[in-house]
Short mmCIF file of C-alpha atoms in Angstrom, two decimals:
data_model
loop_
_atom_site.label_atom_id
_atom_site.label_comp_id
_atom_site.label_asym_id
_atom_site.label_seq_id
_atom_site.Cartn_x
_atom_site.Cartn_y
_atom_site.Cartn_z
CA UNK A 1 130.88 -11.30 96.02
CA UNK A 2 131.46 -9.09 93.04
CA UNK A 3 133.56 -6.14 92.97
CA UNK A 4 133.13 -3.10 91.13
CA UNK A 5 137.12 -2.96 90.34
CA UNK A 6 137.24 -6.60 89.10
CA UNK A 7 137.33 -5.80 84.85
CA UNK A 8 136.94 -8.62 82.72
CA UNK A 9 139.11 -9.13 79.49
CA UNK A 10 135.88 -8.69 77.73
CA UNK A 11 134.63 -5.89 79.21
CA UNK A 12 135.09 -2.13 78.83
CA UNK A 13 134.02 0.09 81.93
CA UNK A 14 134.13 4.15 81.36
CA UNK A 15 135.05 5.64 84.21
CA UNK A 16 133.98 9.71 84.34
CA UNK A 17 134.97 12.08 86.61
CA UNK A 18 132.74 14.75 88.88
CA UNK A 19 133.27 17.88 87.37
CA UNK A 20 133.09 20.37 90.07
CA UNK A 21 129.99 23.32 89.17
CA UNK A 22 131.37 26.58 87.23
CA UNK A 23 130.58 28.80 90.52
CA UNK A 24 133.58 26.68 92.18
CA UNK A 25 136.35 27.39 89.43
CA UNK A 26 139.07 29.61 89.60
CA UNK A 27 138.14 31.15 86.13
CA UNK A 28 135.07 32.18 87.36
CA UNK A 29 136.34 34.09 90.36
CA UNK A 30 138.76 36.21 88.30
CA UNK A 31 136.62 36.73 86.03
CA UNK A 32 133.92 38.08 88.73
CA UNK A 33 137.09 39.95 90.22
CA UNK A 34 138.09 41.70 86.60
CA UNK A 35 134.62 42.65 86.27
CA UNK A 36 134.35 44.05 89.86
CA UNK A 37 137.83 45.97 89.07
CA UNK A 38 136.72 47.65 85.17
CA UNK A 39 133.27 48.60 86.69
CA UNK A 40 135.10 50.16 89.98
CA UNK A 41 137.69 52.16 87.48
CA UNK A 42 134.29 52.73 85.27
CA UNK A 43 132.82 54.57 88.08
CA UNK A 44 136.00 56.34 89.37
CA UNK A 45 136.64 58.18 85.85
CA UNK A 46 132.86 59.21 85.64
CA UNK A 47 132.86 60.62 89.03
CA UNK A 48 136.65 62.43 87.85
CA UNK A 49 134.61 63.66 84.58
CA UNK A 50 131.59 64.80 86.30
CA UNK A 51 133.90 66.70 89.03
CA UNK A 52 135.81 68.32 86.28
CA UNK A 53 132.66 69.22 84.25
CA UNK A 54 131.31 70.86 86.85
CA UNK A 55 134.29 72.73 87.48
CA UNK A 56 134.47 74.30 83.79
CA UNK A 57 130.74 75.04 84.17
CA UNK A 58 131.61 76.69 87.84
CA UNK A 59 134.05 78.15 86.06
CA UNK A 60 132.82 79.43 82.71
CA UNK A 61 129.38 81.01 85.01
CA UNK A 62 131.78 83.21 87.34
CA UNK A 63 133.52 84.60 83.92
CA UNK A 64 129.85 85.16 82.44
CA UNK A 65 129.08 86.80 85.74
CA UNK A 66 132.05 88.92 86.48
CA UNK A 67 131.65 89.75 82.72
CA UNK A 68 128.00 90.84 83.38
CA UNK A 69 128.40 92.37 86.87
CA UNK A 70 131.46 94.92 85.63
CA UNK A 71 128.67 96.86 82.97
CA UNK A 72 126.04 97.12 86.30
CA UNK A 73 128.86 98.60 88.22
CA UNK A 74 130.36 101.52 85.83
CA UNK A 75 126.20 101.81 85.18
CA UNK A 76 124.71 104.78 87.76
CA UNK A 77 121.36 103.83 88.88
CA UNK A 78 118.94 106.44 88.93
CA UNK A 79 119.14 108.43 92.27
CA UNK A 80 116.18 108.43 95.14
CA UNK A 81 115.22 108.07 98.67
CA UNK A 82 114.09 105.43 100.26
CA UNK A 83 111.77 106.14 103.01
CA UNK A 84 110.02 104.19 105.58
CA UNK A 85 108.05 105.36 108.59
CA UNK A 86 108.49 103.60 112.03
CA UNK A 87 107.57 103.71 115.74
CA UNK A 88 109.84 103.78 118.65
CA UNK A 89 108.66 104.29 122.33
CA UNK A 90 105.33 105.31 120.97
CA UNK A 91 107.12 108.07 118.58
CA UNK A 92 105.97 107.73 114.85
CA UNK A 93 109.30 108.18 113.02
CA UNK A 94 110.41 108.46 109.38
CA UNK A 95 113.00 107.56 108.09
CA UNK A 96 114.79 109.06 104.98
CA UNK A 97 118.17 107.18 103.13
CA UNK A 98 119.32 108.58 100.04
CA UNK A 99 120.38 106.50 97.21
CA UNK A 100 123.26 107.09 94.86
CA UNK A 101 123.57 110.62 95.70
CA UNK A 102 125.97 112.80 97.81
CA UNK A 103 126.06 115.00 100.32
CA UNK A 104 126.90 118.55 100.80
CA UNK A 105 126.09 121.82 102.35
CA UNK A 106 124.91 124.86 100.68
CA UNK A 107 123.49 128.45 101.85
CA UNK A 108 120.13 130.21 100.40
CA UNK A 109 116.87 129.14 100.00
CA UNK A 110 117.56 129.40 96.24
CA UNK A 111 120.57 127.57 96.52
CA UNK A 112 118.09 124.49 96.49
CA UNK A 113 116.24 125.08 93.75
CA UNK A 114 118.72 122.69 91.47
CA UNK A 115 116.55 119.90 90.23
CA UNK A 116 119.51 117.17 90.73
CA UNK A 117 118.74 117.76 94.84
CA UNK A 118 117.01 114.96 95.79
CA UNK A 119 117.05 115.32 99.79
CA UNK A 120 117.48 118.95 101.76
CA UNK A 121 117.09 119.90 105.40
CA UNK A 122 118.09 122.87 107.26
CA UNK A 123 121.21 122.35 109.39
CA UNK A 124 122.79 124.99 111.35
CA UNK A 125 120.72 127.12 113.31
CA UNK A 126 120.52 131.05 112.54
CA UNK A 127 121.75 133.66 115.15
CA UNK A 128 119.38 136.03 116.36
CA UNK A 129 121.32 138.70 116.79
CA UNK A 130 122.42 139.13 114.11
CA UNK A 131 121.28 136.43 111.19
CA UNK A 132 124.54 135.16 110.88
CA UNK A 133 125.25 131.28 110.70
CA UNK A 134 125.16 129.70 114.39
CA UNK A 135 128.47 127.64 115.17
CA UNK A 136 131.59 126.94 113.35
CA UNK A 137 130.39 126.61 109.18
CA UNK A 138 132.29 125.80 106.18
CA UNK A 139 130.92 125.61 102.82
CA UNK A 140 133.64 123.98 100.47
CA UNK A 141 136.66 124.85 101.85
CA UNK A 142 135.47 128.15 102.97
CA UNK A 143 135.01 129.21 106.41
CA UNK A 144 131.98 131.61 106.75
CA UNK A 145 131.47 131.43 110.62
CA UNK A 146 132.86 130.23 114.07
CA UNK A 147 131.96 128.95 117.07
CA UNK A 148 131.13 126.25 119.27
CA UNK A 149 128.17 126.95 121.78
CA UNK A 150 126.60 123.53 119.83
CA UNK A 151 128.78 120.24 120.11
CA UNK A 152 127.82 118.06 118.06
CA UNK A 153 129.39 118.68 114.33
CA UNK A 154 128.97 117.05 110.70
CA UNK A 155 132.07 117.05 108.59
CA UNK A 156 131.95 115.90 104.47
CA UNK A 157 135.21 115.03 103.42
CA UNK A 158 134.89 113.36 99.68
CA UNK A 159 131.25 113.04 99.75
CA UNK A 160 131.12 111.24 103.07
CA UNK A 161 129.74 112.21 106.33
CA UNK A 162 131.17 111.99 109.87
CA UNK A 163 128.93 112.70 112.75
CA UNK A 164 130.49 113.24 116.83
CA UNK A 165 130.16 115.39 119.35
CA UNK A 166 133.73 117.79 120.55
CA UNK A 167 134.30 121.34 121.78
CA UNK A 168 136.76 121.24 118.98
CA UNK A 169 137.66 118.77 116.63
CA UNK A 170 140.93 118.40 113.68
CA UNK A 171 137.55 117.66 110.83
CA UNK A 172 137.26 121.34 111.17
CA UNK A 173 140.72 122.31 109.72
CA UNK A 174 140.69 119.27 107.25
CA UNK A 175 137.67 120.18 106.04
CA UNK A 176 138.91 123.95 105.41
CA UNK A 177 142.23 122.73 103.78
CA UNK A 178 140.40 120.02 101.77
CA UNK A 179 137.57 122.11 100.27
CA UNK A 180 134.91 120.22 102.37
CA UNK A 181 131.68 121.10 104.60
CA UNK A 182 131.53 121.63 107.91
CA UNK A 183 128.74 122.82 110.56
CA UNK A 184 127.68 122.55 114.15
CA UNK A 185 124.40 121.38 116.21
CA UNK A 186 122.75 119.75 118.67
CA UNK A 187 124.22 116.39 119.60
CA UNK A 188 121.60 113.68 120.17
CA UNK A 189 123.29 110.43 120.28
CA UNK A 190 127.09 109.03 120.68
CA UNK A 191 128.26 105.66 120.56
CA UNK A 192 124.54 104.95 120.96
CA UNK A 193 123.82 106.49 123.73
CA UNK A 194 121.27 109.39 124.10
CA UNK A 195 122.81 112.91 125.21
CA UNK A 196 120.79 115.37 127.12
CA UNK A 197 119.98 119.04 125.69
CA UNK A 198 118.48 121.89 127.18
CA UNK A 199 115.48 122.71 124.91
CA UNK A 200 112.59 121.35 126.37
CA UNK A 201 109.74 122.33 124.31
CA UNK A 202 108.10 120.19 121.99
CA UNK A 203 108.06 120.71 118.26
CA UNK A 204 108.76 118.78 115.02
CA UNK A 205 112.09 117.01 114.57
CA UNK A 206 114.66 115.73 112.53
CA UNK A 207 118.10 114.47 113.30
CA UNK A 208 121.42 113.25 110.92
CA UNK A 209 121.79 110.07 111.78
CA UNK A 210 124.54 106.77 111.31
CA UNK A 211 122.48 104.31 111.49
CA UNK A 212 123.30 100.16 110.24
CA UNK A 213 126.00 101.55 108.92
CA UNK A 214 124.82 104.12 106.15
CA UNK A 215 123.80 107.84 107.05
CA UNK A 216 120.06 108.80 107.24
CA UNK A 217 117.91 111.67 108.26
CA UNK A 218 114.96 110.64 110.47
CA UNK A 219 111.93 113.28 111.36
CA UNK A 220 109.59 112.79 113.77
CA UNK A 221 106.02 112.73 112.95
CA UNK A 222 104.20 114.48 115.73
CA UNK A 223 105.70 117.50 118.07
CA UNK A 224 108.23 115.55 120.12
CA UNK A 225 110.74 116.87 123.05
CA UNK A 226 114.25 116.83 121.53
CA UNK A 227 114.80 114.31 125.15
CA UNK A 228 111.82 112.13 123.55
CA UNK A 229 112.80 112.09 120.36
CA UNK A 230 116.99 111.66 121.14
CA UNK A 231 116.29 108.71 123.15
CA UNK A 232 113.60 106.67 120.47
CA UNK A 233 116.66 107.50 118.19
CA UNK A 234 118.94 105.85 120.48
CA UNK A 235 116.33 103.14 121.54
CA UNK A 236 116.05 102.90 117.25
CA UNK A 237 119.66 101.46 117.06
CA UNK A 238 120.80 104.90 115.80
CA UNK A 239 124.75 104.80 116.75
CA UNK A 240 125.30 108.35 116.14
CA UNK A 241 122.66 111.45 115.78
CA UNK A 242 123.02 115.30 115.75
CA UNK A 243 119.90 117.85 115.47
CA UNK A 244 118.64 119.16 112.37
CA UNK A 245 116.60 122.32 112.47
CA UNK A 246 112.95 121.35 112.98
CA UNK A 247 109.32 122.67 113.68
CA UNK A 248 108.72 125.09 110.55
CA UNK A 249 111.92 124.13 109.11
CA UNK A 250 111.61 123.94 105.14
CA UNK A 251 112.69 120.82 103.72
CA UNK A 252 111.79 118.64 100.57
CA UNK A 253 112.43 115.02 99.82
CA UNK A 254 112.52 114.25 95.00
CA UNK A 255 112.27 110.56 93.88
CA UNK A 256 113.93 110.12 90.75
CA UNK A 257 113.40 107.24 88.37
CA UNK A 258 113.96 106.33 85.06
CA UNK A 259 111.37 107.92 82.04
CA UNK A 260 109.48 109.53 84.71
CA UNK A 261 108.91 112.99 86.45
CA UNK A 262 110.08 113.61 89.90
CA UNK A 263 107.67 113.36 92.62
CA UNK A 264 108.90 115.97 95.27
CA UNK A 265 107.68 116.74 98.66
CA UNK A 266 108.19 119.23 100.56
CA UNK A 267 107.55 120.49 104.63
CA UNK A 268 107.88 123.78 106.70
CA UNK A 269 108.18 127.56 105.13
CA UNK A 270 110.17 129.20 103.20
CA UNK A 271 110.58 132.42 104.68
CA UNK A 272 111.00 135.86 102.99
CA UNK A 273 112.77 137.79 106.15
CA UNK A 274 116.21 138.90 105.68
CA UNK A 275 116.59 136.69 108.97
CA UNK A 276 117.14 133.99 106.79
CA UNK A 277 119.22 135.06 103.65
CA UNK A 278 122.05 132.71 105.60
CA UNK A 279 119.83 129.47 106.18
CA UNK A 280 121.79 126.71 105.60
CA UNK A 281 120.84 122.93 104.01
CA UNK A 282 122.37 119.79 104.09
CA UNK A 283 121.29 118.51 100.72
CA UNK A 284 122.26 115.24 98.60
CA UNK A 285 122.75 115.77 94.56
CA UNK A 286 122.29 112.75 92.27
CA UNK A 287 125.50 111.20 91.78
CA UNK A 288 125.70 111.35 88.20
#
């Protein structure tokens, strides 16, 4: 029998060993493992630059925009009225919200002839006995008549309007010792709720209102009951609403805009009877 690990003198037998495949070597496997590792670390720092890149750009666009947003501010846009007509309850509405303009109270029918007026309606009612202003009125500090058959009451303290309904109320004295505008009416909704008045007859409307938190007049477009027309107010969302003075009631709403005329309209009379050398109107001037 011959055997493979009999070696003659004569003879020379290489002997090689199995060399195991690459795939199997530790080399390989660190190698695989230091790539894995720079390639995780790779992707780590770009994610870190990426996250800090957008930062700076987050960054650098709220400077640009605060730095472009502070010009619009100190800018005054031009002042209007926005208006938009409506229907509550089957009662055509419209609704009128001044722009950049503020309110205040003044006494004449000439007294509205300033061309920076952009919205006027008459407020307090006039006595007929005697032509005076009806309720408790004060025009800039001044007190030119009392009273308190109406409850409801505006007060304009720093160009801003408060609306409720009080047999008396502190706004009156404030108003007096802070040079503001006071006057009494009709209340027509509180806490936005509709509150019942005695007129019954029908006629054309308008009302003060708070409504989604800004203050707007609102007129109705047909001859409405002041219980019709209180209630599509409150039925509107309308959280607080006194009576201005309606049916022939003179009144004008002025768009203003930018390199263009005014376009002004106006409603009711203007009467020439000493009965109204006292009408009063809640106006708003452009806020210049």
């Amino acid at each position: 029998m011959k055997h493979f690990d009999d070696i003659k003198d004569d003879e020379i037998r290489i002997i090689s060993r199995q060399e195991k495949p690459f795939y199997r070597k530790w080399w390989f496997w660190a190698a695989v493992a230091g790539v894995i590792a720079i390639t995780a670390i790779g992707l780590l720092q770009t994610r870190k630059n990426h996250r800090d890149l957008a930062a700076s750009m987050d960054m650098t666009a709220a400077n640009i925009e605060s730095e472009a947003v502070a010009p619009t501010i100190m800018r005054t846009e031009p002042a209007t009225v926005l208006v938009r007509d409506t229907s509550v309850n089957d009662v055509p509405l419209r609704l009128y919200t001044p722009v950049n303009a503020v309110p205040e109270l003044c006494v004449g029918y000439s007294s509205t002839n300033d061309p920076s007026l952009i919205l006027a309606f008459q407020a307090a009612d006039v006595r007929a006995d005697n032509n005076d202003i009806l309720g408790a009125f004060v025009l800039k500090g001044e007190l030119l008549s009392r009273g308190r058959s109406k409850k409801g009451f505006c007060a304009i303290l720093d160009g801003k309007i408060q609306l409720g309904m009080a047999e008396s109320t502190p706004l009156l004295e404030e108003t007096i010792e802070k040079e503001g505008y006071f006057f009494r009416q009709y209340p027509l909704v509180l806490d936005g709720q509709m509150v019942q008045n005695k007129p019954k007859n029908k006629a054309l409307r308008h009302a003060l209102c708070e409504y989604n938190g800004a203050i707007v007049t609102v007129s109705s477009m047909g001859r409405e009951s002041l219980h019709d027309f209180a209630q599509a107010l409150a039925d509107l969302g309308v959280q607080n609403a006194i009576y201005l003075v309606g049916d022939d009631a003179y009144g004008f709403c002025r768009t203003l805009t930018e390199n263009a005329p005014a376009e002004t309209t106006t409603w009711g009379v203007q009467h020439d009877s000493k009965t109204y050398e006292k009408v009063s109107f809640i106006v708003w001037r452009a806020n210049d």
